[in-house]
mmCIF file of C-alpha atoms in Angstrom:
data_model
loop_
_atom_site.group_PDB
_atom_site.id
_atom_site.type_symbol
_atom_site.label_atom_id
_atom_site.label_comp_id
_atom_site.label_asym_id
_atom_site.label_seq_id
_atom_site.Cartn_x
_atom_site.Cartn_y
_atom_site.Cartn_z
ATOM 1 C CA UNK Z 19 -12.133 -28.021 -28.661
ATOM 2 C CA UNK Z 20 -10.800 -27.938 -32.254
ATOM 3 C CA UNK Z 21 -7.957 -25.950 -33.573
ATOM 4 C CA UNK Z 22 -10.286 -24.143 -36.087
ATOM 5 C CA UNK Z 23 -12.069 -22.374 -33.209
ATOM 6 C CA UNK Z 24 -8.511 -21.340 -31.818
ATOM 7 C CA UNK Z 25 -7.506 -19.689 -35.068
ATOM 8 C CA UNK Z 26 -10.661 -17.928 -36.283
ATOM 9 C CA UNK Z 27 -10.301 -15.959 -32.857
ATOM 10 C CA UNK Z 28 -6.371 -15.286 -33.378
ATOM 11 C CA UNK Z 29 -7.703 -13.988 -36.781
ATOM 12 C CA UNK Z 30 -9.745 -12.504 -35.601
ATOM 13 C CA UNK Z 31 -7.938 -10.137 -33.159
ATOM 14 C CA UNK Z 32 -5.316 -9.620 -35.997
ATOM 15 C CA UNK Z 33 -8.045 -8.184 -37.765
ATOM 16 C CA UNK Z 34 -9.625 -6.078 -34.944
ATOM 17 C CA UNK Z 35 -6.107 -4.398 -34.336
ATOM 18 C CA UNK Z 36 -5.621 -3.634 -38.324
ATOM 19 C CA UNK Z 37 -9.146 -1.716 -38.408
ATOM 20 C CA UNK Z 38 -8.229 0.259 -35.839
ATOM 21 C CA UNK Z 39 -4.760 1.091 -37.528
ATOM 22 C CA UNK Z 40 -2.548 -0.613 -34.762
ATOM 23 C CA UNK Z 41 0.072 -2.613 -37.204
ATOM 24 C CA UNK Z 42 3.896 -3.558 -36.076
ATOM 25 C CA UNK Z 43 2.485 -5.890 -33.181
ATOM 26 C CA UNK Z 44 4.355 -9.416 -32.874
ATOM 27 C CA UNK Z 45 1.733 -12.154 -32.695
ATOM 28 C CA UNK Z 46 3.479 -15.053 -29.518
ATOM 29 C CA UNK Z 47 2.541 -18.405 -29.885
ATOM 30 C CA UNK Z 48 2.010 -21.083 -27.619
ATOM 31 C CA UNK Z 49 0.868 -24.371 -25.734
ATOM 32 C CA UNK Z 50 0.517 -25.021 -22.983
ATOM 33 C CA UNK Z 51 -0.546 -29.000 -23.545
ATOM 34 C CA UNK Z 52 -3.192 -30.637 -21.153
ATOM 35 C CA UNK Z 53 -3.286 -30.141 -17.102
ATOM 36 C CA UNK Z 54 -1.886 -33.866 -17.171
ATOM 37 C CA UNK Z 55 0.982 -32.735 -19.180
ATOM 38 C CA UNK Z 56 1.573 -29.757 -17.488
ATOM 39 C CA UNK Z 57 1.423 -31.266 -14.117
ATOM 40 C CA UNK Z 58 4.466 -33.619 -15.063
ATOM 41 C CA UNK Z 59 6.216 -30.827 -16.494
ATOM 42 C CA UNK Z 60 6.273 -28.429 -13.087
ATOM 43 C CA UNK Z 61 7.354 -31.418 -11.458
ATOM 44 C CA UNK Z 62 10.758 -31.699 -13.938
ATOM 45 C CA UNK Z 63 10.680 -27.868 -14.201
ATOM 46 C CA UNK Z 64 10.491 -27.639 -10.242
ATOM 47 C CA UNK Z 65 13.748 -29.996 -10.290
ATOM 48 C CA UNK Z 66 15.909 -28.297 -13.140
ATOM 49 C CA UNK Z 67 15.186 -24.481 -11.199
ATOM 50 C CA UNK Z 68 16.156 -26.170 -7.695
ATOM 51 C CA UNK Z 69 18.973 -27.121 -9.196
ATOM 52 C CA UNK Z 70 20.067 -23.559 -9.994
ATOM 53 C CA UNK Z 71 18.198 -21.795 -7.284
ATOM 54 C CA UNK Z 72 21.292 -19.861 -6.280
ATOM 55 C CA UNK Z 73 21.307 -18.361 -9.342
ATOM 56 C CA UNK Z 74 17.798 -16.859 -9.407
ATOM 57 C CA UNK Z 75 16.109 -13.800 -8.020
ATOM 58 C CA UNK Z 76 14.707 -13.940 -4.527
ATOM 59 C CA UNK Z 77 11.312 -13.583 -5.505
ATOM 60 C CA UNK Z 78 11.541 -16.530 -8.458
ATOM 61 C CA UNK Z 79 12.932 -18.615 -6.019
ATOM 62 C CA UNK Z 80 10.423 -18.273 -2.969
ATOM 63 C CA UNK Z 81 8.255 -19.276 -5.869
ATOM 64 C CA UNK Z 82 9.234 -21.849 -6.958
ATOM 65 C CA UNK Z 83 7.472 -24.653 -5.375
ATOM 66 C CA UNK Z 84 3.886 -22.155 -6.140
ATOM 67 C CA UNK Z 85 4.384 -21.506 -10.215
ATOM 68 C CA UNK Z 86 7.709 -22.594 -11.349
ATOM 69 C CA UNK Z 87 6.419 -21.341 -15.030
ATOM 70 C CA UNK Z 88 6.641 -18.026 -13.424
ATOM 71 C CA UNK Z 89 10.245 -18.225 -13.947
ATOM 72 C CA UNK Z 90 10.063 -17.377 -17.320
ATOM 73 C CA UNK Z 91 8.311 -14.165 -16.800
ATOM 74 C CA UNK Z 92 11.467 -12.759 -15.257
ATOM 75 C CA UNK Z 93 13.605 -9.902 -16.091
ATOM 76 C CA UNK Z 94 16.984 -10.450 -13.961
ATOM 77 C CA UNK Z 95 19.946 -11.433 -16.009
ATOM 78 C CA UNK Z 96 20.323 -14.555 -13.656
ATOM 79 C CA UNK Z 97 16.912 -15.623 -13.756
ATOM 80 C CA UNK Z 98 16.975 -15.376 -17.820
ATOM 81 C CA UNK Z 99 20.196 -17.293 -17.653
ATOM 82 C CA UNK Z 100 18.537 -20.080 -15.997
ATOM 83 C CA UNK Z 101 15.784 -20.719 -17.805
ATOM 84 C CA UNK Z 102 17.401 -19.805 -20.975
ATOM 85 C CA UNK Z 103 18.334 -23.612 -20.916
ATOM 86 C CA UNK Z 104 15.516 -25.125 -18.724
ATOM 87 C CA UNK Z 105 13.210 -27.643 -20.263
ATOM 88 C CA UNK Z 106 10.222 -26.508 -22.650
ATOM 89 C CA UNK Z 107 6.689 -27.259 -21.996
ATOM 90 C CA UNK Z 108 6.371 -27.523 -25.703
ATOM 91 C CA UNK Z 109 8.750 -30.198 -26.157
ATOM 92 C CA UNK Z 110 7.023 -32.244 -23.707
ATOM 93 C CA UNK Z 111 3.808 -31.786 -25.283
ATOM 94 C CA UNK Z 112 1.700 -35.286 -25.815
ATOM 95 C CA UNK Z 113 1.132 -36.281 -29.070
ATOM 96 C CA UNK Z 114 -2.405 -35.102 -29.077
ATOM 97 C CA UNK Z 115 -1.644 -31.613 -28.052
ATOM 98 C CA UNK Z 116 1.457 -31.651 -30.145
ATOM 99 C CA UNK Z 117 -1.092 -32.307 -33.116
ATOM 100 C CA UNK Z 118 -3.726 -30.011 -31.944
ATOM 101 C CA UNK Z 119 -1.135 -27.047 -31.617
ATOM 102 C CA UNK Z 120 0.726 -28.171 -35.703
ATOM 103 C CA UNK Z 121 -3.107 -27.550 -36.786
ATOM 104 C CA UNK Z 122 -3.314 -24.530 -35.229
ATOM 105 C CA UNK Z 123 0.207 -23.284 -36.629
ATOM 106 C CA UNK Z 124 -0.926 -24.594 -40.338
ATOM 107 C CA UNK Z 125 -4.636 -22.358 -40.002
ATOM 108 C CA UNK Z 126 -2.862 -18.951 -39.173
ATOM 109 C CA UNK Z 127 -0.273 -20.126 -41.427
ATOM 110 C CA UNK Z 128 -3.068 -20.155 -44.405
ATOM 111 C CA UNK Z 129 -4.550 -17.126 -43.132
ATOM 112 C CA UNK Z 130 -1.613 -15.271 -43.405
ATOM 113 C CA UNK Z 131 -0.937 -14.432 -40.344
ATOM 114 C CA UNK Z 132 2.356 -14.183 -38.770
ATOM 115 C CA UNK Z 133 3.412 -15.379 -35.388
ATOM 116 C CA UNK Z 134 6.818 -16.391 -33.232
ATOM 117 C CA UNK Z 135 6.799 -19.427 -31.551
ATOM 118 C CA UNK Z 136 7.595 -18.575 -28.124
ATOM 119 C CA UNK Z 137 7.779 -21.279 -25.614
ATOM 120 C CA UNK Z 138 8.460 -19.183 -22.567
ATOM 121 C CA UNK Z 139 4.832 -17.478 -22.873
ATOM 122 C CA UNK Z 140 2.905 -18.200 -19.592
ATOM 123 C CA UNK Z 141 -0.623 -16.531 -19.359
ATOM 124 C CA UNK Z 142 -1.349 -15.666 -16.037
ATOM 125 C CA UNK Z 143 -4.016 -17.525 -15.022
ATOM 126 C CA UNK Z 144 -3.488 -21.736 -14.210
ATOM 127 C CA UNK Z 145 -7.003 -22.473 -16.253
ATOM 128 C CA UNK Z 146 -5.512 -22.109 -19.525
ATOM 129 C CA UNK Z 147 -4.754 -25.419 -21.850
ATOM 130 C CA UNK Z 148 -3.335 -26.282 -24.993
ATOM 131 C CA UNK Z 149 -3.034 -22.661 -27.294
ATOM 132 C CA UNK Z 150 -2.196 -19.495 -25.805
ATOM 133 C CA UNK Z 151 -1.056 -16.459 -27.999
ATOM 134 C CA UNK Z 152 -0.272 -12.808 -27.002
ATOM 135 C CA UNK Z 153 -0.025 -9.508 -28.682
ATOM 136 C CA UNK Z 154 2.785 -7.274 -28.293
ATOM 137 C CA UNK Z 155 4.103 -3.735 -29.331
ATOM 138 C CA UNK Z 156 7.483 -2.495 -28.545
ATOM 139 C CA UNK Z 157 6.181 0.925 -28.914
ATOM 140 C CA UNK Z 158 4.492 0.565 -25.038
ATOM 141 C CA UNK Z 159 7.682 -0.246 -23.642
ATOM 142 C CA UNK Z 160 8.249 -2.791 -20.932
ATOM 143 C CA UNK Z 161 3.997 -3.482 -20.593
ATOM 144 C CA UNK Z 162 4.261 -4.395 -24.010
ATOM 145 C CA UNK Z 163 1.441 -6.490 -24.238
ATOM 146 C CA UNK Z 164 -2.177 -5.272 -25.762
ATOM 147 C CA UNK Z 165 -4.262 -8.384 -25.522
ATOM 148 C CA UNK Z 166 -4.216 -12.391 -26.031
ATOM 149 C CA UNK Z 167 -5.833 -15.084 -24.320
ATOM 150 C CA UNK Z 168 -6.239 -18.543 -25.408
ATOM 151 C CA UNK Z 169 -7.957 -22.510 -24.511
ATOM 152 C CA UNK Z 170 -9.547 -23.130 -21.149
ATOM 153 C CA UNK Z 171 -11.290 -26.579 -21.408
ATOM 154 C CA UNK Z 172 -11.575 -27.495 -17.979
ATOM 155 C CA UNK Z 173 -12.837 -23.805 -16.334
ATOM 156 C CA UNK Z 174 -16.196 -23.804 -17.057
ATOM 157 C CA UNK Z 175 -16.381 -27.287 -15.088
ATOM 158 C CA UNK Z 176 -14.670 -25.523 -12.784
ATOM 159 C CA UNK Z 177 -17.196 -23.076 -11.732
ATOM 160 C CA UNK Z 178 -19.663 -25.850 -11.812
ATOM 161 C CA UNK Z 179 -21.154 -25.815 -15.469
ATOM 162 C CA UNK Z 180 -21.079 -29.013 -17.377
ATOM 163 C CA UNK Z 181 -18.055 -29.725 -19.407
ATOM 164 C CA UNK Z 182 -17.287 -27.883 -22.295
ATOM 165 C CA UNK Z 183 -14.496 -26.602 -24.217
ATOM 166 C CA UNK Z 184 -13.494 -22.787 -24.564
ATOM 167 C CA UNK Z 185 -11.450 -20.412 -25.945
ATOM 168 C CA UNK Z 186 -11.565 -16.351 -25.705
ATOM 169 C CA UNK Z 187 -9.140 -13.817 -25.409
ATOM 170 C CA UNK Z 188 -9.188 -10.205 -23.769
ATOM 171 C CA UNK Z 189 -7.924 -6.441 -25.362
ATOM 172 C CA UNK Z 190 -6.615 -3.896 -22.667
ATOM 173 C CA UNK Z 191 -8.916 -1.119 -23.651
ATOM 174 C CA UNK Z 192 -6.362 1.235 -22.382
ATOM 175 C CA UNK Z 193 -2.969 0.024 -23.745
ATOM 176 C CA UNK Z 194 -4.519 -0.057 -26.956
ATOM 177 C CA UNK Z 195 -5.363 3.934 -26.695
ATOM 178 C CA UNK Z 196 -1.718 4.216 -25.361
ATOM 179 C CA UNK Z 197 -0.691 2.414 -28.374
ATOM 180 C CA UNK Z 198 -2.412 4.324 -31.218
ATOM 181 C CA UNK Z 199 -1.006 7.365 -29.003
ATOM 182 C CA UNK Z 200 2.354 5.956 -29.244
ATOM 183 C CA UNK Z 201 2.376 5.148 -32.983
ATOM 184 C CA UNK Z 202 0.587 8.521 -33.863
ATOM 185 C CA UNK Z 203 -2.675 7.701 -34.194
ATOM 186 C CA UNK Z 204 -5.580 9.842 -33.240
ATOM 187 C CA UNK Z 205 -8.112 7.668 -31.711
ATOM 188 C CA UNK Z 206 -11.362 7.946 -33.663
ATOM 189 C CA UNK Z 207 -14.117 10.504 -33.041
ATOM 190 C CA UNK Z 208 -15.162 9.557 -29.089
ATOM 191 C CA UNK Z 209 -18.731 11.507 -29.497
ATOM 192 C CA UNK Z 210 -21.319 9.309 -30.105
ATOM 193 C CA UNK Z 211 -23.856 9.460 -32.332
ATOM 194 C CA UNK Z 212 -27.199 9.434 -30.801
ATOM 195 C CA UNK Z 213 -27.325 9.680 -26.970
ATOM 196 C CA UNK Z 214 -30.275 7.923 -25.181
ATOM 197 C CA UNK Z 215 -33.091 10.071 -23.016
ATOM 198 C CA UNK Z 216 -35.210 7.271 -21.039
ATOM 199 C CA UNK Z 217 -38.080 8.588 -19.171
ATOM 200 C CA UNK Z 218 -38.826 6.012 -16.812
ATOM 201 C CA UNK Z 219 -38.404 2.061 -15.880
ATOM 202 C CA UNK Z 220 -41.081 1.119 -18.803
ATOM 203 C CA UNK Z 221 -38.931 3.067 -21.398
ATOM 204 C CA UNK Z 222 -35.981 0.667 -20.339
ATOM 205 C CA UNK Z 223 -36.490 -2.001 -22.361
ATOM 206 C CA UNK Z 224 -37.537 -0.296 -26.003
ATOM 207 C CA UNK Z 225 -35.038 1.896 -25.284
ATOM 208 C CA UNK Z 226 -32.343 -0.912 -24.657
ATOM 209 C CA UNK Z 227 -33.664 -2.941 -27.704
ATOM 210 C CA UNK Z 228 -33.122 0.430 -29.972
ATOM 211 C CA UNK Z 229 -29.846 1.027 -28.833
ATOM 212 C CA UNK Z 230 -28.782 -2.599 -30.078
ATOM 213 C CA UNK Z 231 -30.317 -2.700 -33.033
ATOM 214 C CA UNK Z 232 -28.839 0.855 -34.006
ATOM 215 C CA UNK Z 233 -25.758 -0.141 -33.253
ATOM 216 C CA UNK Z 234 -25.571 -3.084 -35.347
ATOM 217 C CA UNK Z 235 -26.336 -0.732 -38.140
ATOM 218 C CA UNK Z 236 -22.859 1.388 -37.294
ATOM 219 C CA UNK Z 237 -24.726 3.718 -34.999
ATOM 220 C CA UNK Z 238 -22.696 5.013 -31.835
ATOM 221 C CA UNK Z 239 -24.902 5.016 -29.175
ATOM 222 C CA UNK Z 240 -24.374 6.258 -25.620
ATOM 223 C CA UNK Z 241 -27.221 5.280 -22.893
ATOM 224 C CA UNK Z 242 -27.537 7.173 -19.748
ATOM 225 C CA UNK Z 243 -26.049 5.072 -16.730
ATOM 226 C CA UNK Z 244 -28.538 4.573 -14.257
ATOM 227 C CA UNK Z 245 -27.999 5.538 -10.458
ATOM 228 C CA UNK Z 246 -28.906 3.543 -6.866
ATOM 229 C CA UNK Z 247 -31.934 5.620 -6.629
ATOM 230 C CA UNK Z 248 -32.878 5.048 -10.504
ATOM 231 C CA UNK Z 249 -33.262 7.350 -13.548
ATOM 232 C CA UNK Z 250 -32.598 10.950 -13.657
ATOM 233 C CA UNK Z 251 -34.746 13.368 -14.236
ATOM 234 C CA UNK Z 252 -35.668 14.308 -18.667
ATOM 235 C CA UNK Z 253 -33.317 17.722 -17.741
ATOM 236 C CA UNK Z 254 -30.275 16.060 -16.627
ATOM 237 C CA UNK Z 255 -29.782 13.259 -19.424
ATOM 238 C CA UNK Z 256 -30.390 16.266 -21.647
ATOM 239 C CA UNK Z 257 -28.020 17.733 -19.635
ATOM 240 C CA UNK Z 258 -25.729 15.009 -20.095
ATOM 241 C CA UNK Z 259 -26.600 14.200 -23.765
ATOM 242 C CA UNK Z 260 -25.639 17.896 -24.752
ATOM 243 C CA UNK Z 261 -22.125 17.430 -22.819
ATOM 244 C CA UNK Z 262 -21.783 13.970 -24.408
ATOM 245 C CA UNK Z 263 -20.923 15.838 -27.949
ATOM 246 C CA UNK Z 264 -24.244 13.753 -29.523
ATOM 247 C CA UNK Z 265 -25.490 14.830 -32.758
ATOM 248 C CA UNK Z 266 -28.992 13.553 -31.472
ATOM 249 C CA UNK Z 267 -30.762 13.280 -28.502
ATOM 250 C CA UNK Z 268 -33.500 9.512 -28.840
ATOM 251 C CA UNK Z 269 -36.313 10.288 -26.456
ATOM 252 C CA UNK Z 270 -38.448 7.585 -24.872
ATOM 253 C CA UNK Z 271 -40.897 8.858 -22.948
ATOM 254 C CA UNK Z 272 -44.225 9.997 -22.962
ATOM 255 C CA UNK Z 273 -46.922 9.840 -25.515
ATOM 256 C CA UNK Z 274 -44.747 8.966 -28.406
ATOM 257 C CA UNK Z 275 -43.636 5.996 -26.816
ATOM 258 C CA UNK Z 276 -47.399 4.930 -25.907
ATOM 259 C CA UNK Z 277 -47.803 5.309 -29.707
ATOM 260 C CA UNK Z 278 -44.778 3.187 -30.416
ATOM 261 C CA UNK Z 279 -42.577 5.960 -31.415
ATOM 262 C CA UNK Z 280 -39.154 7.753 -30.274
ATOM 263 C CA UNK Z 281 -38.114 10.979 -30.327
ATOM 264 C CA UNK Z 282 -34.946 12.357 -32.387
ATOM 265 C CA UNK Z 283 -34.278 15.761 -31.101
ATOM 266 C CA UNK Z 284 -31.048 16.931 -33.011
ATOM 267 C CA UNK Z 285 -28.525 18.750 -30.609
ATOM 268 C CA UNK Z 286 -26.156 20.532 -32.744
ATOM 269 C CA UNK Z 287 -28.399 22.578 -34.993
ATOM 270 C CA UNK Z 288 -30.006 25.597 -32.966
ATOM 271 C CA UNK Z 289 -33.369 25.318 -32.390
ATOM 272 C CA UNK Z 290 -34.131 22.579 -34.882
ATOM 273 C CA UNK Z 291 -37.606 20.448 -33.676
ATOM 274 C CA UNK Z 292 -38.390 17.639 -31.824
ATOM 275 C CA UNK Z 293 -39.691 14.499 -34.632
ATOM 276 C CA UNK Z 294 -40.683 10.637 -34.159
ATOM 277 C CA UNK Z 295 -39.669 7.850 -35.670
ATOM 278 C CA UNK Z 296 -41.469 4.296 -35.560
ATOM 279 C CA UNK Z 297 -39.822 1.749 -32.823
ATOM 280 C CA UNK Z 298 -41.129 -1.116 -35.398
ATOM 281 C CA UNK Z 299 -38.583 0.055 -38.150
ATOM 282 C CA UNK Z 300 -35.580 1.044 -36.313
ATOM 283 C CA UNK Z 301 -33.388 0.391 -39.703
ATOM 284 C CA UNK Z 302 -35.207 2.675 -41.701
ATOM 285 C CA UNK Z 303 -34.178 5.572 -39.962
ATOM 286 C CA UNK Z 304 -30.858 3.923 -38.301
ATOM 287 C CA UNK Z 305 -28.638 5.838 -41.201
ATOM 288 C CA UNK Z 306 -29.765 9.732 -40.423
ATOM 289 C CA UNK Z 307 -28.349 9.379 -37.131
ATOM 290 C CA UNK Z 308 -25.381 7.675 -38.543
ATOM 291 C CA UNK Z 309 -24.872 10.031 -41.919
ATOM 292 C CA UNK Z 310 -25.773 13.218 -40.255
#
C-alpha cells in the first residue's frame, strides 16, 4: 500500500475531530514494519524482557512468551523501567518500511499536521503492519485514547480474500461524547431531521434509497429499526417519530408511494397537513427538511 493512502486517512481523522470542535488531542505515530520484521524483533524483544523478568509485573511476565510488545502497554513503575531501555521496533525497521514510514512522516508533515513519534505504540490487534497512529486527550484521563488505527496488508488474505493492501482506522463513538463533555462542549442537536414511516416490506427499499440520498444533502435522518417479527404498525413509528424530536415525519406507504411519491407530514407545527413530494427528485425538496 502507499504512504499517500496512510496519510489522507490520518488527515483525515484530524479533520473529522476539528469539525466536531474536539482540538488539544496528541496525534502518536508509529510502525510497526513488516510481519518478517516484526517476527525477528519479538524474538530479540522476548530475550532483552527475560533478561529483566524479575523486574516486571506478574501479568507482563506470564506474557511474555504470548505478546512481548505488550510490555509497553504497562503502567507499573518496574515494567516502564524495563522497557524504558528495551530495543525499538522502529529502529529495526527494514529499509523498505523505514522508507515507507519517512514518506508518511513528510505527507502529514506538508499537511500540517502534528504528531509525536512514539515507538512504544502497540495497537491491539497482531494484523496490523507498517503505520499505526493513535489519538489521545488527556482530558479522558487514563482511557485517553479516542480513535486510531492504521496498515493491515496481510488481513484480508487472512480471512480468505485475495491479497490486497489496507488501511482504516476506528473512532470510539462514546469517548468522543465523553470528550466534548469533558472539554465543554455540548454535543450537537441529537434530533433528527426527518424520521422515516415505512408501511410495509415493498416501502423498504425507496424508503432506504431516500434516506441516503437525503442524507448526502445534510439531512439527519432516523429510520425505524425493524423487529424479528417485521415492521410495526403506521401508529407506532408515528409513535416513535413524535418521541424521536423529528421536525418531519417521510411516509411511504400507500397510494402515494404507488404514484411514486412520499409523504412529509411536519410534527412540530399543530395540525399542519399531510403533502407529497416526488421520489424521482429527492434533492429538490432535500433542503425544507433540512432548513425548516
Amino acid at each position: 500500500g502507499v504512504p499517500e493512502t496512510d496519510a489522507e486517512l490520518i488527515v483525515l481523522l484530524a479533520e473529522l475531530l476539528e469539525d466536531v470542535s474536539v482540538r488539544g488531542t496528541r496525534l502518536h505515530l508509529s510502525s510497526l514494519g513488516t510481519p518478517e520484521t516484526r517476527s525477528a524483533y519479538r524474538e530479540e524483544l522476548t530475550a532483552y524482557l527475560r533478561a529483566h523478568e524479575q523486574q516486571l509485573s506478574p501479568g507482563v511476565r506470564g506474557r511474555i512468551e504470548l505478546n512481548p510488545m505488550r510490555a509497553f502497554d504497562a503502567t507499573d513503575r518496574g515494567t516502564r523501567a524495563v522497557v524504558r531501555n528495551a530495543p525499538k521496533l522502529l529502529d529495526r525497521l527494514s529499509d523498505e518500511d523505514a522508507e515507507h514510514f519517512a514518506q508518511v512522516r513528510a505527507l502529514l508533515d506538508q499537511a500540517g499536521i502534528k504528531y509525536e513519534l512514539d515507538p512504544t505504540l502497540v495497537r491491539g490487534l497482531d494484523y496490523y503492519t507498517r503505520t499505526v497512529f493513535e489519538f489521545s486527550s488527556d482530558a479522558l484521563g487514563a482511557q485517553s485514547g479516542v480513535g486510531g488505527g492504521g496498515r493491515y496488508d496481510g488481513l484480508i488474505e487472512q480471512l480468505g480474500g485475495k491479497p490486497a493492501p489496507a488501511v482504516g482506522w476506528g473512532l470510539g463513538i462514546e469517548r468522543l461524547l465523553l470528550l466534548l463533555e469533558a472539554v465543554g462542549i455540548a454535543p450537537p442537536d441529537q434530533a433528527p431531521d426527518a424520521y422515516l414511516v415505512v408501511g410495509g416490506d415493498a416501502a423498504r427499499v425507496p424508503a432506504m434509497a431516500a434516506a441516503e440520498a437525503l442524507r448526502a444533502r445534510g439531512v439527519a435522518v432516523l429510520q425505524h429499526a425493524q423487529g424479528a417479527d417485521g415492521l410495526p404498525s403506521l401508529k407506532a413509528q408515528f409513535k416513535k417519530a413524535n418521541a424521536s424530536g423529528a421536525r418531519f415525519a417521510l411516509v411511504f406507504a400507500g397510494e402515494e408511494l404507488a404514484r411514486g411519491m412520499v409523504g412529509l407530514k411536519p410534527l412540530r407545527e399543530g395540525e399542519s397537513q399531510q403533502v407529497e413530494r416526488p421520489l424521482a427528485d429527492v434533492a429538490s425538496w432535500a433542503a425544507e427538511l433540512r432548513n425548516a
